[in-house]
Coordinates of C-alpha atoms in Angstrom, one line a residue:
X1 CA 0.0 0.0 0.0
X2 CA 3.4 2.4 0.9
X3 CA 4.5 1.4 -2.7
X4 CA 1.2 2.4 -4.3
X5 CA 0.7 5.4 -2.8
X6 CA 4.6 6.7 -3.3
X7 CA 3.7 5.5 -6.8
X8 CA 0.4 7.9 -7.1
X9 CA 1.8 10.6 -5.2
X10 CA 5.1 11.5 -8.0
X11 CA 5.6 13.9 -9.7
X12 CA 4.6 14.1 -13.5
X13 CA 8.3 13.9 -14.2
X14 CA 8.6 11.6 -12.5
X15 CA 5.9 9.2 -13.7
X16 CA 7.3 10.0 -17.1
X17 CA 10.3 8.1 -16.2
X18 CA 8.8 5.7 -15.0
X19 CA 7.0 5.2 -18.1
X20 CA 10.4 5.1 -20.0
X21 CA 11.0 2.5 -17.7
X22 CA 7.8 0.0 -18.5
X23 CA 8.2 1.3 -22.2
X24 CA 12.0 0.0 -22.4
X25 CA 10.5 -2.9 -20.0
X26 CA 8.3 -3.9 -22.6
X27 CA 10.4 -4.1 -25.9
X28 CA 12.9 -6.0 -24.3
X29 CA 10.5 -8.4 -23.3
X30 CA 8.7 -8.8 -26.6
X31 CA 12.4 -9.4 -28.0
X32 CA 12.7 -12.3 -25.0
X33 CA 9.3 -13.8 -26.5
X34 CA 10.0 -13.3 -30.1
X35 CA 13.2 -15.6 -29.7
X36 CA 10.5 -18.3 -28.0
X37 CA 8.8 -17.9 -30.4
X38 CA 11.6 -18.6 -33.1
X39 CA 12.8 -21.8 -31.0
X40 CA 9.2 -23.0 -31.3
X41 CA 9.0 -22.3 -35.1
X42 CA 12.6 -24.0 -35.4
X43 CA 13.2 -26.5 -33.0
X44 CA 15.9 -28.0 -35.5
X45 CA 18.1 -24.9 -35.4
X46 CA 19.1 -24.3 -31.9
X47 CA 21.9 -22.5 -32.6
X48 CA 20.3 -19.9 -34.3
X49 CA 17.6 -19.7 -31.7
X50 CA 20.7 -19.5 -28.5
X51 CA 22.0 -16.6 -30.8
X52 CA 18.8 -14.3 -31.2
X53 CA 18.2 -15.1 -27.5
X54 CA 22.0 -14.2 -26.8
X55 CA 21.2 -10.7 -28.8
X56 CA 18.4 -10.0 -26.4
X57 CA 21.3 -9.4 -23.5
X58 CA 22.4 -5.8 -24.9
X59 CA 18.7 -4.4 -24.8
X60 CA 18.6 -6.1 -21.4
X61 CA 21.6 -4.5 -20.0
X62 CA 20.5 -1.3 -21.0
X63 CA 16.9 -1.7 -19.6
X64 CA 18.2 -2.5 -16.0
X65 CA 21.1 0.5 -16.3
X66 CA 18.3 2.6 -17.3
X67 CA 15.8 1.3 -14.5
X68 CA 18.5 1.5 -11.8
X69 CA 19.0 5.2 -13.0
X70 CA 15.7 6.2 -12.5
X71 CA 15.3 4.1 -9.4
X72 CA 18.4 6.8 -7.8
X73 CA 16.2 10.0 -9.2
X74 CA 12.8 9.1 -7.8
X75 CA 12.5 10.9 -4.8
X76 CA 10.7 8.1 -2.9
X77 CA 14.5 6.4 -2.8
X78 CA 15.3 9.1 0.2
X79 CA 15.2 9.0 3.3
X80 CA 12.0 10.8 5.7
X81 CA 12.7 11.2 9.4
X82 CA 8.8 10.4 9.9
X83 CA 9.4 6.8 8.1
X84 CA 12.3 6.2 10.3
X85 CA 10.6 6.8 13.3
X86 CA 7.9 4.4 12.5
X87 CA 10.5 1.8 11.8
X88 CA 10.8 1.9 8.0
X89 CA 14.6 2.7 7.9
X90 CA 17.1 3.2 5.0
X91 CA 17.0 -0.4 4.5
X92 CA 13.5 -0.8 4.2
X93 CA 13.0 2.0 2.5
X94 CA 15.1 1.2 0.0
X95 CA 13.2 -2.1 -0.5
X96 CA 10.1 -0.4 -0.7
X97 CA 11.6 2.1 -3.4
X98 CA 13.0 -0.7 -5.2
X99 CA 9.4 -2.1 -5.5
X100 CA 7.8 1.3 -6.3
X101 CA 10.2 2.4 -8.9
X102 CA 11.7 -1.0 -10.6
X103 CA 9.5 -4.2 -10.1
X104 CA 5.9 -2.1 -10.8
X105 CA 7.2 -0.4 -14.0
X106 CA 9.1 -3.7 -15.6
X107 CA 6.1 -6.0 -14.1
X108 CA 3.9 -3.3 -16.1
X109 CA 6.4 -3.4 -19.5
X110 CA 6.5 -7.2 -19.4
X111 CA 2.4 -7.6 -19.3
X112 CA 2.4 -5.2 -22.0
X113 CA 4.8 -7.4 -24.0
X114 CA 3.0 -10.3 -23.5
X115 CA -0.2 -8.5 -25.2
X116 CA 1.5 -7.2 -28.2
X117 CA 2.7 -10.8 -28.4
X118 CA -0.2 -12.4 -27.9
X119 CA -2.2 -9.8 -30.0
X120 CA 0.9 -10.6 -33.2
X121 CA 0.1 -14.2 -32.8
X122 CA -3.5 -14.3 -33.2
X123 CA -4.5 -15.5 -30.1
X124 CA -6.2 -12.7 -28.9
X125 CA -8.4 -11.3 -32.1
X126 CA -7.8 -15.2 -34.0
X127 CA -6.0 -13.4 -37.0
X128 CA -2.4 -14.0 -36.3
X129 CA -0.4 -10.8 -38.1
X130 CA 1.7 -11.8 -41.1
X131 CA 2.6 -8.6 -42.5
X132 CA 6.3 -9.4 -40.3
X133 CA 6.3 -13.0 -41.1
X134 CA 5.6 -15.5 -39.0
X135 CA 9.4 -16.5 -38.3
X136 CA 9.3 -15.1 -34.5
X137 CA 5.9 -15.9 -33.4
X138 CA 5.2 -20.0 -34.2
X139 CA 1.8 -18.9 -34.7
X140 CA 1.3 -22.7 -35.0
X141 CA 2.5 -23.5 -31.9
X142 CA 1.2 -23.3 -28.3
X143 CA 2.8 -21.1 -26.3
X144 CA 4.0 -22.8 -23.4
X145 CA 3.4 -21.3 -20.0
X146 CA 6.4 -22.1 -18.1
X147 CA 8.8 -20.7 -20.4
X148 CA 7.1 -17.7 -21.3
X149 CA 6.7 -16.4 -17.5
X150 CA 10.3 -17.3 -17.0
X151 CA 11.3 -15.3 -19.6
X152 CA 9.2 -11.7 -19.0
X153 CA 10.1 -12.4 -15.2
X154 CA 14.0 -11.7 -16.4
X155 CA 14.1 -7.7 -16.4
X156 CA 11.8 -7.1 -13.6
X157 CA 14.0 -9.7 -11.5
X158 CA 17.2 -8.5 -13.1
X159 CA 16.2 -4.5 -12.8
X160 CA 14.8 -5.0 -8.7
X161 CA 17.8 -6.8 -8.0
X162 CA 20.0 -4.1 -9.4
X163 CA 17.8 -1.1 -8.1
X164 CA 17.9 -2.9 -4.5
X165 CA 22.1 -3.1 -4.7
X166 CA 22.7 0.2 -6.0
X167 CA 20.4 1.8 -3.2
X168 CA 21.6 -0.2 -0.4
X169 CA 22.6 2.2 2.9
X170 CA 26.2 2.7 3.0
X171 CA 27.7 3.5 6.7
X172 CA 29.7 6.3 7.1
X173 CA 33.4 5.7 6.6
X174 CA 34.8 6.6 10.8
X175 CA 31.6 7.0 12.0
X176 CA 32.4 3.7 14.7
X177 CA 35.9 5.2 15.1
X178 CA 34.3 9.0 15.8
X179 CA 32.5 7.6 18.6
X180 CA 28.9 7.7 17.0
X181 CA 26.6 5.9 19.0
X182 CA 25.0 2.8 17.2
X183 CA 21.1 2.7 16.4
X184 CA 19.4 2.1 19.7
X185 CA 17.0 -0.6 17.6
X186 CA 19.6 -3.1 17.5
X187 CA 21.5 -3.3 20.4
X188 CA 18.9 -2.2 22.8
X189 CA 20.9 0.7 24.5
X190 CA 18.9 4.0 24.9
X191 CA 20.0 7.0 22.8
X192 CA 22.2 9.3 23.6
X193 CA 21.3 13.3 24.2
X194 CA 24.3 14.4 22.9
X195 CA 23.3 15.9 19.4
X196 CA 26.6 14.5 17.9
X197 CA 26.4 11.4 18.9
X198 CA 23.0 10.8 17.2
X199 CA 23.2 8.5 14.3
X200 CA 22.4 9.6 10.7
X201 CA 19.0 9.0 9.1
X202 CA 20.7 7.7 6.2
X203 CA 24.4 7.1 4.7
X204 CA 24.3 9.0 1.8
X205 CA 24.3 7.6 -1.7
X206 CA 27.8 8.8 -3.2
X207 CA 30.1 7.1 -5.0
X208 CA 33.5 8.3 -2.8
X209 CA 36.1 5.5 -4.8
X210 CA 38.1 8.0 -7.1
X211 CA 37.3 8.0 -10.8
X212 CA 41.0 8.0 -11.7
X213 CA 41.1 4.5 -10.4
X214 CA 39.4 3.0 -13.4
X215 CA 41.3 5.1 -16.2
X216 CA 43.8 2.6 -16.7
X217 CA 42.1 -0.8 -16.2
X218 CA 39.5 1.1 -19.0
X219 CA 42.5 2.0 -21.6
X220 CA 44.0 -1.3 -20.6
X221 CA 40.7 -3.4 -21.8
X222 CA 40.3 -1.0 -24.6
X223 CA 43.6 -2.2 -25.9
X224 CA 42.8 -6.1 -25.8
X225 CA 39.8 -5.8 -26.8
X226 CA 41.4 -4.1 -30.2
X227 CA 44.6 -6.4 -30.0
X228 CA 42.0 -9.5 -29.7
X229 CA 40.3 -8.1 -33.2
X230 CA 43.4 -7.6 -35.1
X231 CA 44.6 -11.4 -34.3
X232 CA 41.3 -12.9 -34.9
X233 CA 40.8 -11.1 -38.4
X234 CA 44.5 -12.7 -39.1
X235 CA 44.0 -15.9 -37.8
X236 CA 40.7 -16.5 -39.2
X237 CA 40.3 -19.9 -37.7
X238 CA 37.4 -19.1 -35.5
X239 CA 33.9 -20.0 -36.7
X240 CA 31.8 -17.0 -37.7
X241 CA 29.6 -15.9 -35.8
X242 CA 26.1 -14.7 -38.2
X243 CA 25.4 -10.5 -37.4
X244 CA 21.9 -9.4 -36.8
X245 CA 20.1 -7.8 -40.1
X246 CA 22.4 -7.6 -43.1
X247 CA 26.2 -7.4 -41.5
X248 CA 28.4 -9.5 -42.3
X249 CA 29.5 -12.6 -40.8
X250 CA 32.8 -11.9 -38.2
X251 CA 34.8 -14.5 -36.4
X252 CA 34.0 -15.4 -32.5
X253 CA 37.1 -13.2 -31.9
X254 CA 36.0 -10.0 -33.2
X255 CA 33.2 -9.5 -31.2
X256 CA 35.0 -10.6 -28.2
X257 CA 37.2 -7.6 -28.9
X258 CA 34.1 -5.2 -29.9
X259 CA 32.9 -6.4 -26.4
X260 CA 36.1 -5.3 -24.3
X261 CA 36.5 -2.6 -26.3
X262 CA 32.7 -1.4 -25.2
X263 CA 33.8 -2.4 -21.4
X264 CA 36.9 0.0 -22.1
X265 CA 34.9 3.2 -23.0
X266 CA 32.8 2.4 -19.9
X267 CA 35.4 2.5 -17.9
X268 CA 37.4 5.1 -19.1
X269 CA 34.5 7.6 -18.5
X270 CA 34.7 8.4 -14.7
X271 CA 38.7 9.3 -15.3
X272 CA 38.2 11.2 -18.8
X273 CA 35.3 12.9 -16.9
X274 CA 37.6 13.7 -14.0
X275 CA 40.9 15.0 -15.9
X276 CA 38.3 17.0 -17.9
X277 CA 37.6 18.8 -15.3
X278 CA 40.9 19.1 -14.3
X279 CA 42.0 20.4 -17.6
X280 CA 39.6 23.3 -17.4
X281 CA 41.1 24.4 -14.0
X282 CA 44.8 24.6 -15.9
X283 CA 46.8 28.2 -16.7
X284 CA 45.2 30.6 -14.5
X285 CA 41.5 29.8 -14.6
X286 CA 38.9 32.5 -14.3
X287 CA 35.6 32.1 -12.3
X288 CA 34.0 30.6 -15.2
X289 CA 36.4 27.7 -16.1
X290 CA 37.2 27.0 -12.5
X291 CA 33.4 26.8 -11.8
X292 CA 33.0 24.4 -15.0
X293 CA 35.7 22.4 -13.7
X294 CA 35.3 21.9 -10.1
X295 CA 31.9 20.3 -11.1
X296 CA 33.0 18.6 -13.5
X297 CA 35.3 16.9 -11.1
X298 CA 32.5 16.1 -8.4
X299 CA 30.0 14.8 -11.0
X300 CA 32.4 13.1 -12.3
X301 CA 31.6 9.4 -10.7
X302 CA 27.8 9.8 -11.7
X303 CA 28.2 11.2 -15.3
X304 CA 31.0 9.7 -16.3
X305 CA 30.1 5.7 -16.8
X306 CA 27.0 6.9 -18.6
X307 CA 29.0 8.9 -20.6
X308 CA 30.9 5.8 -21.5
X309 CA 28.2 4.0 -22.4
X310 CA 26.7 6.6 -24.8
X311 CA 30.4 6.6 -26.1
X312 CA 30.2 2.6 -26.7
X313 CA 27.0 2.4 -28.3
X314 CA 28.0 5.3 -30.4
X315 CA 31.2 3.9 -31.6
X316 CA 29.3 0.0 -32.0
X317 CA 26.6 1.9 -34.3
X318 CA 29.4 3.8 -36.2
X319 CA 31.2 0.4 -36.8
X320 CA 27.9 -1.1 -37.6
X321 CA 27.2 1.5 -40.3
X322 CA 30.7 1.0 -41.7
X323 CA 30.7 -2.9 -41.7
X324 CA 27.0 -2.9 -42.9
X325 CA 26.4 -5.1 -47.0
X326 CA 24.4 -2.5 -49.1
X327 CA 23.6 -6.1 -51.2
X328 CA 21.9 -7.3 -48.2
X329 CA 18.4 -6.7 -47.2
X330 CA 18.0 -4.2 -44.5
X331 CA 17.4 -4.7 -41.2
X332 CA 14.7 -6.5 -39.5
X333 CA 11.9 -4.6 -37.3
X334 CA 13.5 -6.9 -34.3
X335 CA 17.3 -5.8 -34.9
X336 CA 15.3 -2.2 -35.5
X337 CA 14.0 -2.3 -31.8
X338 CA 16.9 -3.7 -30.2
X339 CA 19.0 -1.2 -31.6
X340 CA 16.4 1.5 -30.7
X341 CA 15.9 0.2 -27.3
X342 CA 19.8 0.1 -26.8
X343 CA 20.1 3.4 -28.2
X344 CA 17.4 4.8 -26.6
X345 CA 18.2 4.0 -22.4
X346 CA 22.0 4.8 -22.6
X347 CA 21.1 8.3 -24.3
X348 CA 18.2 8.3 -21.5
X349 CA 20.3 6.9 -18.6
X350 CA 22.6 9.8 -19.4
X351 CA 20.4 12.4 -19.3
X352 CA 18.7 11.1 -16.0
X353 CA 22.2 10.7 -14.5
X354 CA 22.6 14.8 -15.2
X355 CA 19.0 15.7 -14.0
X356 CA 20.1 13.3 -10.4
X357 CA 23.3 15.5 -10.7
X358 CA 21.6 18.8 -10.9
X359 CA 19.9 18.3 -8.2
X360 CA 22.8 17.3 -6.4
X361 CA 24.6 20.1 -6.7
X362 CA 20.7 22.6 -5.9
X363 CA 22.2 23.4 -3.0
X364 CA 25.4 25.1 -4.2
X365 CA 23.3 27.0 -6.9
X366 CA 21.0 28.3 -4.6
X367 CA 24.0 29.0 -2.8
X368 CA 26.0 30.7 -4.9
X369 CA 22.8 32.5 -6.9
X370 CA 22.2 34.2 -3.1
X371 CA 25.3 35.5 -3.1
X372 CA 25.0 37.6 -6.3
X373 CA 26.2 34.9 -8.8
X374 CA 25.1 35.6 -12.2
X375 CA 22.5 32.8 -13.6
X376 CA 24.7 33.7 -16.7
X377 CA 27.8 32.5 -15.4
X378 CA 25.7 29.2 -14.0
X379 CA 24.6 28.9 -17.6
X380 CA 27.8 29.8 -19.3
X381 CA 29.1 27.2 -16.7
X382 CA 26.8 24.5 -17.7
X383 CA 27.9 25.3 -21.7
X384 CA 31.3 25.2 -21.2
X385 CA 31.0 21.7 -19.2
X386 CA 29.2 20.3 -22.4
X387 CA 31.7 21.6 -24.9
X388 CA 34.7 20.1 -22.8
X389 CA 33.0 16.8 -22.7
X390 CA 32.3 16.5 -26.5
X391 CA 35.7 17.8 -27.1
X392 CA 37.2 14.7 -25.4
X393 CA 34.5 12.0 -25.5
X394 CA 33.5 12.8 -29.4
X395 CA 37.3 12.3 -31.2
X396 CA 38.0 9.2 -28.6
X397 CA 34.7 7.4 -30.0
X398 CA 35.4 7.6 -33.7
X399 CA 39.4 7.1 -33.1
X400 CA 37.9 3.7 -31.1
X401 CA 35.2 3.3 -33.4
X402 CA 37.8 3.2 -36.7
X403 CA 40.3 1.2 -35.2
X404 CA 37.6 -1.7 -34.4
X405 CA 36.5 -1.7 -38.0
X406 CA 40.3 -1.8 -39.7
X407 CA 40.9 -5.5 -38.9
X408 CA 37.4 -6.6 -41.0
X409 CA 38.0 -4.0 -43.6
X410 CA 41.7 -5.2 -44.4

């Protein structure tokens, strides 16, 4: 009832994402059914049904990155004195966020899936749709129950799971060796007066590891995953692996270095982010570069692997352009929507990750906007930060992007 009512009482933008959420919910799960529904239809080729069902991880990766981004944004994830003194803590809390803002939205998406999938195959109206084909929905087949409730259950399970991890309560680093008092509901020991002493409501939700520590394992994978694609190309001894819509075939190889390379630009986000911001701050800064960069540097951990991600997808859609047969036919609505969907929550994720980081930083604006801080400068601030970023993110996509496409060109 705490879940529905959080649910009812949001915000509009708020329910919007939300709605993102059960819309991206949704298409990954009718991709989940469709390659059922091709194993159903071909129960001769399992190989080619493991590989459409092993192209459905992508869209679900970025589904549950997207969810668990939204999940951080909703304001029902924080913490109310009121709650905690009727017992519902951080740690409940966060439970009952996780089910308010991940398993309602992806249960939602997956019901809606199995509709359109039902409505495709004919089982609803009695007229299957064949304008598609009938390849993916084994409209002469029954659809067994087992398997297809396993399946939708797979990105809201995946996406709560992920929500409840990332908004677990952290406890302060020192706070046992500062002499803080522990919670009085565990250990049965009254609380203390002393205002200091009090515990926090809640440990707050930062990332504090420094985002220069993953610079160079990100620059180290991007190089094996490029150093794996140049041997396999050579070596040509793999079995090739069949592309989604009209690419061409590639060697198990390649796309084991497409993958690390994609884990590489990930990485290499938080640190490019960070030394961004440090590069505005260089040669005697004035207020506006020294503004730009200082947040640059704090924001860094939350915008950066999102970044990275944007950065990957971009550089696997530029390589997919490149690398795509003009003879061939072009793609297929399903490689259309996984593509879209991929597309789609990383550029979405991103921009929720800067809305959770604008608020963030409200304080500070307020802040510095009281004392008689030009909303030009804040907004000549927030440009500059932009301009930085696609000045260092842009050239190191397409330099990764090329060099990931040389070894199938050659």
């Amino acid at each position: 009832m705490l879940a529905l009512r959080l649910t009812r009482g949001a915000q509009p933008a708020v329910q919007l994402r939300r709605l993102l959420v059960a819309a991206a919910s949704a298409g990954t799960g009718f991709l989940l059914l469709c390659a059922l529904g091709h194993a159903l239809g071909h129960p001769q080729d399992t190989t080619a049904s493991l590989l459409r069902l092993a192209w459905c991880v992508p869209p679900l990766a970025a589904t549950v990155h997207f969810a668990v981004a939204v999940a951080r944004t909703d304001p029902g994830t924080s913490p109310r004195p009121g709650l905690s003194a009727v017992g519902l803590g951080p740690a409940r809390l966060m439970l009952v966020s996780a089910t308010t803002t991940t398993t309602l939205a992806t249960t939602l998406g997956s019901a809606l899936a199995l509709l359109l999938f039902l409505h495709l195959r004919g089982d609803l109206t009695g007229t299957p749709f064949t304008a598609l084909g009938t390849d993916f929905l084994a409209t002469a087949q029954p659809l067994p129950v087992p398997a297809t409730v396993t399946l939708l259950s797979v990105v809201p399970l995946t996406a709560s799971t992920a929500t409840a991890w990332a908004l677990r309560p952290h406890e302060p680093a020192g706070s046992r060796a500062a002499g803080v008092a522990p919670d009085p509901r565990k250990d049965g020991t009254p609380p203390a007066p002393d205002r200091a002493t009090r515990p926090p409501a809640a440990a707050p939700r930062t990332e504090q590891a420094n985002p220069l520590t993953t610079l160079p394992w990100g620059f180290t994978l991007l190089a094996a995953g490029l150093a794996v694609e140049t041997y396999a190309a050579h070596a040509k001894t793999t079995t090739p692996v069949t592309l989604p819509g009209g690419l061409t075939a590639s060697p198990t190889g390649i796309l084991t270095g497409w993958i690390l390379t994609a884990l590489g630009l990930a990485l290499t986000g938080p640190g490019l982010t960070h030394l961004t911001g440090r590069l505005l701050q260089t040669a005697n800064p004035g207020a506006l570069r020294l503004l730009a960069g200082r947040v640059l540097m704090a924001e860094a951990p939350r915008i950066g692997r999102p970044l990275g991600v944007v950065c990957a997808v971009v550089s696997a859609a530029y390589a997919t352009t490149a690398l795509y047969d003009t003879s061939a036919p072009p793609f297929g609505p399903l490689t259309t929507l996984g593509a879209l969907l991929v597309t789609g929550c990383t550029v979405a994720t991103l921009l929720t990750s800067a809305v959770e980081a604008k608020h963030a930083r409200a304080d500070i604006t307020g802040a510095l906007l009281r004392l008689g801080a030009p909303a030009t400068t804040l907004r000549g601030a927030a440009t500059l930060r932009t301009a930085a970023l696609l000045a260092v993110f842009a050239p190191l996509t397409l330099l990764v992007a090329e060099l990931a496409t040389q070894p199938l060109r050659a």
